[in-house]
Coordinates of C-alpha atoms and ligand atoms in Angstrom, one line a residue:
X1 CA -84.9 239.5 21.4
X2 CA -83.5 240.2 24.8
X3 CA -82.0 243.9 25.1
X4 CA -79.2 244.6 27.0
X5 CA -76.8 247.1 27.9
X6 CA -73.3 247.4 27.2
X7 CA -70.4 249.1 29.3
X8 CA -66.8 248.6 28.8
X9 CA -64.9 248.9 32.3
X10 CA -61.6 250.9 32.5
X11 CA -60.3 249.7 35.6
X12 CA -61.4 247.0 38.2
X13 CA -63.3 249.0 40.7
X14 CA -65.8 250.4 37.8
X15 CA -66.1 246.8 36.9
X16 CA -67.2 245.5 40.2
X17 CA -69.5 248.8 40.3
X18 CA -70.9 248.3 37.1
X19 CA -71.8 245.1 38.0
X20 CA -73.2 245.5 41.2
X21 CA -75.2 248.2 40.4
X22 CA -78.6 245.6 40.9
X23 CA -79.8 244.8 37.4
X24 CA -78.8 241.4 36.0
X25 CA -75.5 242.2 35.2
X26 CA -72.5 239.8 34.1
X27 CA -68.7 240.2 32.8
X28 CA -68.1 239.4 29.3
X29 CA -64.4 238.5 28.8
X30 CA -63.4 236.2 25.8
X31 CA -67.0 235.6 25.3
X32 CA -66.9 231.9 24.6
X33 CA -69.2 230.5 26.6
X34 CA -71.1 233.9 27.6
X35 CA -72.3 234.6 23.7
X36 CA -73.5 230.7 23.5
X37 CA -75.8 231.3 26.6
X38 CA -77.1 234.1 25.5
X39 CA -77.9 233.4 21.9
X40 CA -79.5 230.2 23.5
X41 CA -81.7 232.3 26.0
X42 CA -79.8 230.2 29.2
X43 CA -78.9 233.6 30.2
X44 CA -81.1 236.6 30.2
X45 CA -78.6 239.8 31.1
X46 CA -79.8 243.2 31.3
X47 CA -76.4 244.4 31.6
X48 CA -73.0 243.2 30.2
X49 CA -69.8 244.6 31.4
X50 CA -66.9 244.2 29.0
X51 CA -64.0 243.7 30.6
X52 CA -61.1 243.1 28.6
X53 CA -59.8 246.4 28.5
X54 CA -58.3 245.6 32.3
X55 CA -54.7 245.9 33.4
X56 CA -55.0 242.1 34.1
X57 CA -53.4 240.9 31.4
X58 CA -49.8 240.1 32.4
X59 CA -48.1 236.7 34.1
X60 CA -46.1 237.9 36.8
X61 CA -43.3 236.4 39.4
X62 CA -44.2 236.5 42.8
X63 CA -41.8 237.1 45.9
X64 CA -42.5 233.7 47.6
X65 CA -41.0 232.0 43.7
X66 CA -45.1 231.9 42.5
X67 CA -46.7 232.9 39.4
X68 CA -50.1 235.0 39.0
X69 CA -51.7 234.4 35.9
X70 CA -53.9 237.9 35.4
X71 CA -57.4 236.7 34.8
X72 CA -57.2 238.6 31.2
X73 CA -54.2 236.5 30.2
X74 CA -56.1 234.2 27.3
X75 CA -55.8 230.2 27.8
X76 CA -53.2 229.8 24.8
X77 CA -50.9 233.0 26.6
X78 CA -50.4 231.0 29.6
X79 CA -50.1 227.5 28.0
X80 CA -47.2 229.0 26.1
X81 CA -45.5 231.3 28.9
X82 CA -42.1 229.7 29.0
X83 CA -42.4 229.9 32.8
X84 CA -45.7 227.8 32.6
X85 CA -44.1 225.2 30.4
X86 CA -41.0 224.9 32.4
X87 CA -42.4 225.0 35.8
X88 CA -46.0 224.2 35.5
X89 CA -46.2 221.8 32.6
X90 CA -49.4 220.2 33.8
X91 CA -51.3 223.4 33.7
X92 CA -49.7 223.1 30.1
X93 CA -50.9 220.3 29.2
X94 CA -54.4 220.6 30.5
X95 CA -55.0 223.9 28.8
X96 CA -53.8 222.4 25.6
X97 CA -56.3 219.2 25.8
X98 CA -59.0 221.5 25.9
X99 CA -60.9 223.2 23.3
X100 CA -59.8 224.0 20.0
X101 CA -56.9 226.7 19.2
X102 CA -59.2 229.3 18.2
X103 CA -61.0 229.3 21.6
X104 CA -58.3 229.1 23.3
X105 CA -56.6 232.1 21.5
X106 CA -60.0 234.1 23.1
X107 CA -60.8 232.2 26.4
X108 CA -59.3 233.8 29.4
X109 CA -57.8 232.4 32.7
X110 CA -61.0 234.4 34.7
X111 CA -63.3 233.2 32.1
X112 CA -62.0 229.3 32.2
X113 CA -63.4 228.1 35.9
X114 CA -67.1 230.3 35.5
X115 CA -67.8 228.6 32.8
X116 CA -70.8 226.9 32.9
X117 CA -72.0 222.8 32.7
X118 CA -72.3 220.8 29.7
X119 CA -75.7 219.4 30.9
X120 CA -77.6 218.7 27.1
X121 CA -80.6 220.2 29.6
X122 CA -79.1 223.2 30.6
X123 CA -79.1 224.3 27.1
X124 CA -82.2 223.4 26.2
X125 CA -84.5 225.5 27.6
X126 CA -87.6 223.6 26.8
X127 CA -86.7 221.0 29.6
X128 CA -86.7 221.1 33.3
X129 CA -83.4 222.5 34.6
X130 CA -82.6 223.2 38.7
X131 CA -79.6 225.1 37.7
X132 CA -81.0 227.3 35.0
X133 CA -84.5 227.4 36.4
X134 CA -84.4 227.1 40.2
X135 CA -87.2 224.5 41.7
X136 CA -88.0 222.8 38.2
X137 CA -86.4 219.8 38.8
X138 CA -83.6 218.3 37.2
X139 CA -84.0 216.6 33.7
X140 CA -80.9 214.6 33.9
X141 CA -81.4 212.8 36.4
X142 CA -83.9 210.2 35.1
X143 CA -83.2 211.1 31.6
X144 CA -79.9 210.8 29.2
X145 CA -77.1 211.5 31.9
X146 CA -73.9 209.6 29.9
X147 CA -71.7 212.6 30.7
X148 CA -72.7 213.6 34.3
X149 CA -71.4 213.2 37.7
X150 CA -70.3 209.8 39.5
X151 CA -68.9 211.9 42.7
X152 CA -70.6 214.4 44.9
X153 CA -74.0 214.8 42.9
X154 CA -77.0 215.7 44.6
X155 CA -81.1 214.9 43.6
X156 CA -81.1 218.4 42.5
X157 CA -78.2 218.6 40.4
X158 CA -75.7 215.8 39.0
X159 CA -73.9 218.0 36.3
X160 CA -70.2 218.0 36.4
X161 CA -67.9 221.3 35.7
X162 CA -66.6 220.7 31.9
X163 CA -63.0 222.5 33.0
X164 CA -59.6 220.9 32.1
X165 CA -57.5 224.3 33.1
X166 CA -59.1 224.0 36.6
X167 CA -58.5 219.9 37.4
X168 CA -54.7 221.2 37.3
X169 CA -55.3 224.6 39.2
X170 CA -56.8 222.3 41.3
X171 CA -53.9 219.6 42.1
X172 CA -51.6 222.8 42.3
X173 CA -53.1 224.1 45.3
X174 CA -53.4 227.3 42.9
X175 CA -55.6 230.4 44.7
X176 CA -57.8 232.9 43.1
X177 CA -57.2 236.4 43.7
X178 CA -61.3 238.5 43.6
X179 CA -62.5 242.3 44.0
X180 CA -65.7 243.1 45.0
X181 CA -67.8 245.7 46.9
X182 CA -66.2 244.4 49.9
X183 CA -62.3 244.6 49.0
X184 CA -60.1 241.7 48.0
X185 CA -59.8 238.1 49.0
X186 CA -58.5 235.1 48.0
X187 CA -59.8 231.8 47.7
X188 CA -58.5 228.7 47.9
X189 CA -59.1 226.5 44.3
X190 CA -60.5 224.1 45.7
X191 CA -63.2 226.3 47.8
X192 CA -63.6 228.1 44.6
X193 CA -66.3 225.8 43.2
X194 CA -69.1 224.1 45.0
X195 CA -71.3 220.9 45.3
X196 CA -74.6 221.4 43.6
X197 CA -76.8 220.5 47.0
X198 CA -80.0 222.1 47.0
X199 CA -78.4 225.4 45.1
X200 CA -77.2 223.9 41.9
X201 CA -77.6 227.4 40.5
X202 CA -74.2 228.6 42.1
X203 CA -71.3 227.3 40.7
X204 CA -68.6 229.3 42.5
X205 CA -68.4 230.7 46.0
X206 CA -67.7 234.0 44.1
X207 CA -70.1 236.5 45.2
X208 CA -72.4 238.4 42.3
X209 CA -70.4 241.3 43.0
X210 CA -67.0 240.0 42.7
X211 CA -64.8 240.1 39.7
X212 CA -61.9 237.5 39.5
X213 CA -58.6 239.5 38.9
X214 CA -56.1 236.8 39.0
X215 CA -55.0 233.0 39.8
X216 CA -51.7 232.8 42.1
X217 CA -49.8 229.5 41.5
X218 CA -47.2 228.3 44.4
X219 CA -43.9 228.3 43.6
X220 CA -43.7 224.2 43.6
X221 CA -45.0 223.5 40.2
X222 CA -44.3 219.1 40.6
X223 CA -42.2 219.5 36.7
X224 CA -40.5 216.4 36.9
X225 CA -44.0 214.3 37.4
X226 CA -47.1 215.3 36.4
X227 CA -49.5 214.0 33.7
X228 CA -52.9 214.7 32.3
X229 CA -54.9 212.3 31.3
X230 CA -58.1 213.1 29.7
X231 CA -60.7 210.5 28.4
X232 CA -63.3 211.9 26.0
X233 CA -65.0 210.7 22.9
X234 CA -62.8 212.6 20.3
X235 CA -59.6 212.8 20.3
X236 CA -59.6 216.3 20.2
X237 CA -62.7 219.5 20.5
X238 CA -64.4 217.7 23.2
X239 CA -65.0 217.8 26.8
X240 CA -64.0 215.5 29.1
X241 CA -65.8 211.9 30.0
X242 CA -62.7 211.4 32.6
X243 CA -59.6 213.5 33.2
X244 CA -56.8 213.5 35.8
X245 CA -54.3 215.5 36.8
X246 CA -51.5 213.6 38.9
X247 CA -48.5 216.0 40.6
X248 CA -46.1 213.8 42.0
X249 CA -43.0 214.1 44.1
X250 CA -40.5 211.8 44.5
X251 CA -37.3 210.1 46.0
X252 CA -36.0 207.3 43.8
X253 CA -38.8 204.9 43.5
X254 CA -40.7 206.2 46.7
X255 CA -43.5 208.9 46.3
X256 CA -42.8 211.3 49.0
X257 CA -46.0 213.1 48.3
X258 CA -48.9 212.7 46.0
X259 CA -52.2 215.1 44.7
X260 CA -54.7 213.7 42.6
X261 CA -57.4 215.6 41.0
X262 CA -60.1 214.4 38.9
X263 CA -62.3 216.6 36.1
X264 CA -65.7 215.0 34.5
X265 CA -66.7 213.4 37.2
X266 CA -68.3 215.8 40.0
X267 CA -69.9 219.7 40.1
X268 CA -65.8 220.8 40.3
X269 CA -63.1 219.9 40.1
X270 CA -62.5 216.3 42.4
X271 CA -60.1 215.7 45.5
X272 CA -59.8 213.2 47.8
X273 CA -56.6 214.3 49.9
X274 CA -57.4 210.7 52.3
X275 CA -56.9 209.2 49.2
X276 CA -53.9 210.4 47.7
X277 CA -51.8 210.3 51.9
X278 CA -51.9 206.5 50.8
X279 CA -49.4 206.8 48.3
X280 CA -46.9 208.6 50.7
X281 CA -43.8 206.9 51.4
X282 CA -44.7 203.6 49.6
X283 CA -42.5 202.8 46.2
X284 CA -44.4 203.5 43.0
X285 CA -46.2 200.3 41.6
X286 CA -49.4 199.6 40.3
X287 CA -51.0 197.2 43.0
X288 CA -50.8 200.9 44.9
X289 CA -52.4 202.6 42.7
X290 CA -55.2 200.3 42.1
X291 CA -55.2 200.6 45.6
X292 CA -55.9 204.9 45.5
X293 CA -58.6 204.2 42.4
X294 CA -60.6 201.9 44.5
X295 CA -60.3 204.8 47.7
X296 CA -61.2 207.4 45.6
X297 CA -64.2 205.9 43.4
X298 CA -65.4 204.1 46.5
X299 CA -68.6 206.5 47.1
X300 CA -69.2 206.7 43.2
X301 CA -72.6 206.5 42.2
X302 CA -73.6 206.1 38.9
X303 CA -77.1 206.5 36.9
X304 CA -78.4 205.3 34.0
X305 CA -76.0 205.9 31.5
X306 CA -73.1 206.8 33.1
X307 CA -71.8 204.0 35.1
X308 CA -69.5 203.2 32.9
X309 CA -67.1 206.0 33.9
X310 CA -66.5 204.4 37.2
X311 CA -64.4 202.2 35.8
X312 CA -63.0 204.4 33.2
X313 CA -62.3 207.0 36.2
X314 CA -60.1 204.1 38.1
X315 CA -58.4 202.9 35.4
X316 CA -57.7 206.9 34.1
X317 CA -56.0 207.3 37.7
X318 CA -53.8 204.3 37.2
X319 CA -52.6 205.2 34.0
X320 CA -52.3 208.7 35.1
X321 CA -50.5 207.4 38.1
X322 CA -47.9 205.5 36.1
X323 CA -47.1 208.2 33.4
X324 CA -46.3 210.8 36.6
X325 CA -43.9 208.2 38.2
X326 CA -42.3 207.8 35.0
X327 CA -43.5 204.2 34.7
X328 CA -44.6 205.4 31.0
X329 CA -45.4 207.7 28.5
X330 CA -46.6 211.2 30.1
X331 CA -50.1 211.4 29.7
Ligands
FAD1 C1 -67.0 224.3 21.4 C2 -66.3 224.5 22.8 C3 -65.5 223.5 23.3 C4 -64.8 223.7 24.5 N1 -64.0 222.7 25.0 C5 -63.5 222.9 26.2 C6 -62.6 221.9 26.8 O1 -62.4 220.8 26.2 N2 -62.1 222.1 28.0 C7 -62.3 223.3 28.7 O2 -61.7 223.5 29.8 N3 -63.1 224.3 28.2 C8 -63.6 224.1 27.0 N4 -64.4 225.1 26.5 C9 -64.8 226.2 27.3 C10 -63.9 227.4 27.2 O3 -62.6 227.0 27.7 C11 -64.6 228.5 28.0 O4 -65.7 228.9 27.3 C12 -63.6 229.6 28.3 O5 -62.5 229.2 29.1 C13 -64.4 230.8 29.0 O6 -63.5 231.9 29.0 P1 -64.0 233.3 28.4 O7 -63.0 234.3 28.7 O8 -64.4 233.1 27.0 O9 -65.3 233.5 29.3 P2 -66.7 234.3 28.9 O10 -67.5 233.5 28.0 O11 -66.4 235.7 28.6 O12 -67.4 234.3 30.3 C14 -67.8 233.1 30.9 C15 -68.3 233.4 32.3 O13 -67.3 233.9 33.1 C16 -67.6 235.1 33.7 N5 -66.3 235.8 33.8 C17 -65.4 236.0 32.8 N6 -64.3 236.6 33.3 C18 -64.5 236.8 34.6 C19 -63.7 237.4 35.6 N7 -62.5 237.8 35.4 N8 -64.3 237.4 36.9 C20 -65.5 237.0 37.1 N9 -66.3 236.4 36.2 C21 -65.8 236.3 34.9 C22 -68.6 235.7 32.7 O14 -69.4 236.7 33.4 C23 -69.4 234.5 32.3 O15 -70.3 234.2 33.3 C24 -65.0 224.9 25.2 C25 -65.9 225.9 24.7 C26 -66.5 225.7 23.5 C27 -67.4 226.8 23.0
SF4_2 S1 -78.0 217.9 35.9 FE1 -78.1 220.0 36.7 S2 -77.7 221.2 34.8 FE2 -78.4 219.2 34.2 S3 -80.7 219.2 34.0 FE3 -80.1 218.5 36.1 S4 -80.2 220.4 37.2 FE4 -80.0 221.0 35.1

């Protein structure tokens, strides 16, 4: 039994005090994934701040034609915003392939990208684990790794970010909006998660005394081709072996600009922006995007058990690829 205290935040500048105040202290929003690590003793708080009762629940316009998604807004909410569906139908649809409804219905957009790996051995606390236990070692690595990371793993770390929501936020260019001690910032999606390296216990680039208070999406939201693709072992309630969000825009037959983001495969959320300037100005065909697959997989690495999603990753991007440019059924 691990006691801890409880503190429900009125507003965002207690939260960020609350939980800076120097005990082990973390947010608690929908509690999907928090609860799970504590009752499994991952995570040890002393102190949880709740913070659901936050004005951050409201999808706004903004003046430059983009959306901010308050980071209290639940996943389901902004899957069904008419103005998500109409203009940002791949966050949409990533939302909606992950989870079940009745997460979804609690899980919130701040809550979605801190969530933590998959990794069997995070969980179990009897094995090794860099990211739970710094300097143990990592059990994945020479043990059962069929769901780990092909792209950008490290030989402390090769866990990948579970995250559908945040392979889309990702191809969107979307940006986080964060409090902390220090004021606000924004980061850049893409910035907002790291690369395991010799600190595989930080996720995010969000500092301990930061709270996230909202994702900004540009105003181009790429309606008229996207798809998701996501490759997992169920056809629904589980986490992603492969997915790929594709946001294409085009003239005709010609791709006048291309972004490509890949989820399963690396610590966050994958982009290879080399990869996807190939695809500019050439016509849609599937010789060119075997062509991207290959660029993009190209410094893959696979272990014992997971090698097989190389191939499943280049294949995904085709597919995804041809569904975006309307070569066949959205993804
Ligand atoms: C069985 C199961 C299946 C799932 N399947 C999928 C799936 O297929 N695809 C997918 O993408 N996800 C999946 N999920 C994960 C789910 O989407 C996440 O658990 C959820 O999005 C987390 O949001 P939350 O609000 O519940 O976060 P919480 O559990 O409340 O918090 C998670 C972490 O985020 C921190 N946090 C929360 N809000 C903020 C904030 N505003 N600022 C800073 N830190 C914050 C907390 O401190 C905590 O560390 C699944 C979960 C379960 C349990
Ligand atoms: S892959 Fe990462 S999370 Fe999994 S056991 Fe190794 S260090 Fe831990």
């Amino acid at each position: 039994m691990n006691n801890f205290s409880y503190t429900r935040a009125s507003d965002v500048a207690s939260a960020v005090r609350e939980v800076s105040s120097g005990d082990a202290a973390v947010f608690i929003a929908g509690g999907t994934n928090l609860i799970d690590l504590m009752k499994e003793n991952v995570t040890q708080p002393s102190r949880v701040v709740d913070i659901t009762r936050l004005p951050l629940a409201r999808i706004e316009e903004l003046p430059d034609g983009g959306l901010r998604l308050g980071a209290l807004v639940t996943n389901a909410d902004t899957a069904y915003n008419p103005q998500v569906e109409r203009r940002y139908p791949l966050l949409s649809r990533a939302i909606l392939s992950g989870a079940s409804a009745q997460l979804r219905n609690m899980a919130t957009n701040g809550g979605n990208p801190m969530q933590r790996t998959r990794c069997y051995y995070f969980y179990d606390t009897s094995t090794p684990c860099n990211k739970r236990d710094p300097g143990t070692g990592c059990s994945a690595i020479d043990g059962f790794n069929r769901i780990h990371a092909i792209l950008g793993a490290s030989e402390h770390c090769i866990a990948v970010h579970p995250s559908d929501m945040c392979v889309a936020l990702t191809a969107l260019e979307a940006v986080v909006r964060a409090t902390g001690t220090q004021g606000e910032r924004t980061i850049a999606f893409a910035d907002f998660h790291r690369l395991p390296g010799d600190t595989p216990q930080h996720d995010t680039n969000l500092r301990s005394d930061e709270i996230v208070t909202a994702i900004d999406l540009p105003a181009r939201g790429f309606a008229d081709h996207y798809a998701y693709l996501k490759v997992r072992d169920r056809t629904s309630y589980a986490f992603a072996l492969v997915s790929v969000a594709v946001a294409l825009e085009m003239d005709g037959d010609r791709i006048t600009e291309a972004r490509l983001a890949l989820g399963g495969v690396a610590h966050k959320p994958w982009r290879n922006t080399d990869a996807e300037a190939m695809l500019n100005g050439l016509n849609a065909t599937k010789d060119h995007f075997e062509a991207v697959a290959f660029a993009i997989l190209r410094e893959a690495k696979g272990f014992v058990h997971n090698t097989f999603k190389i191939a499943l990753a280049q294949r995904a991007i085709v597919r995804a690829l041809q569904h975006a440019a309307g070569m066949g059924r959205k993804g």
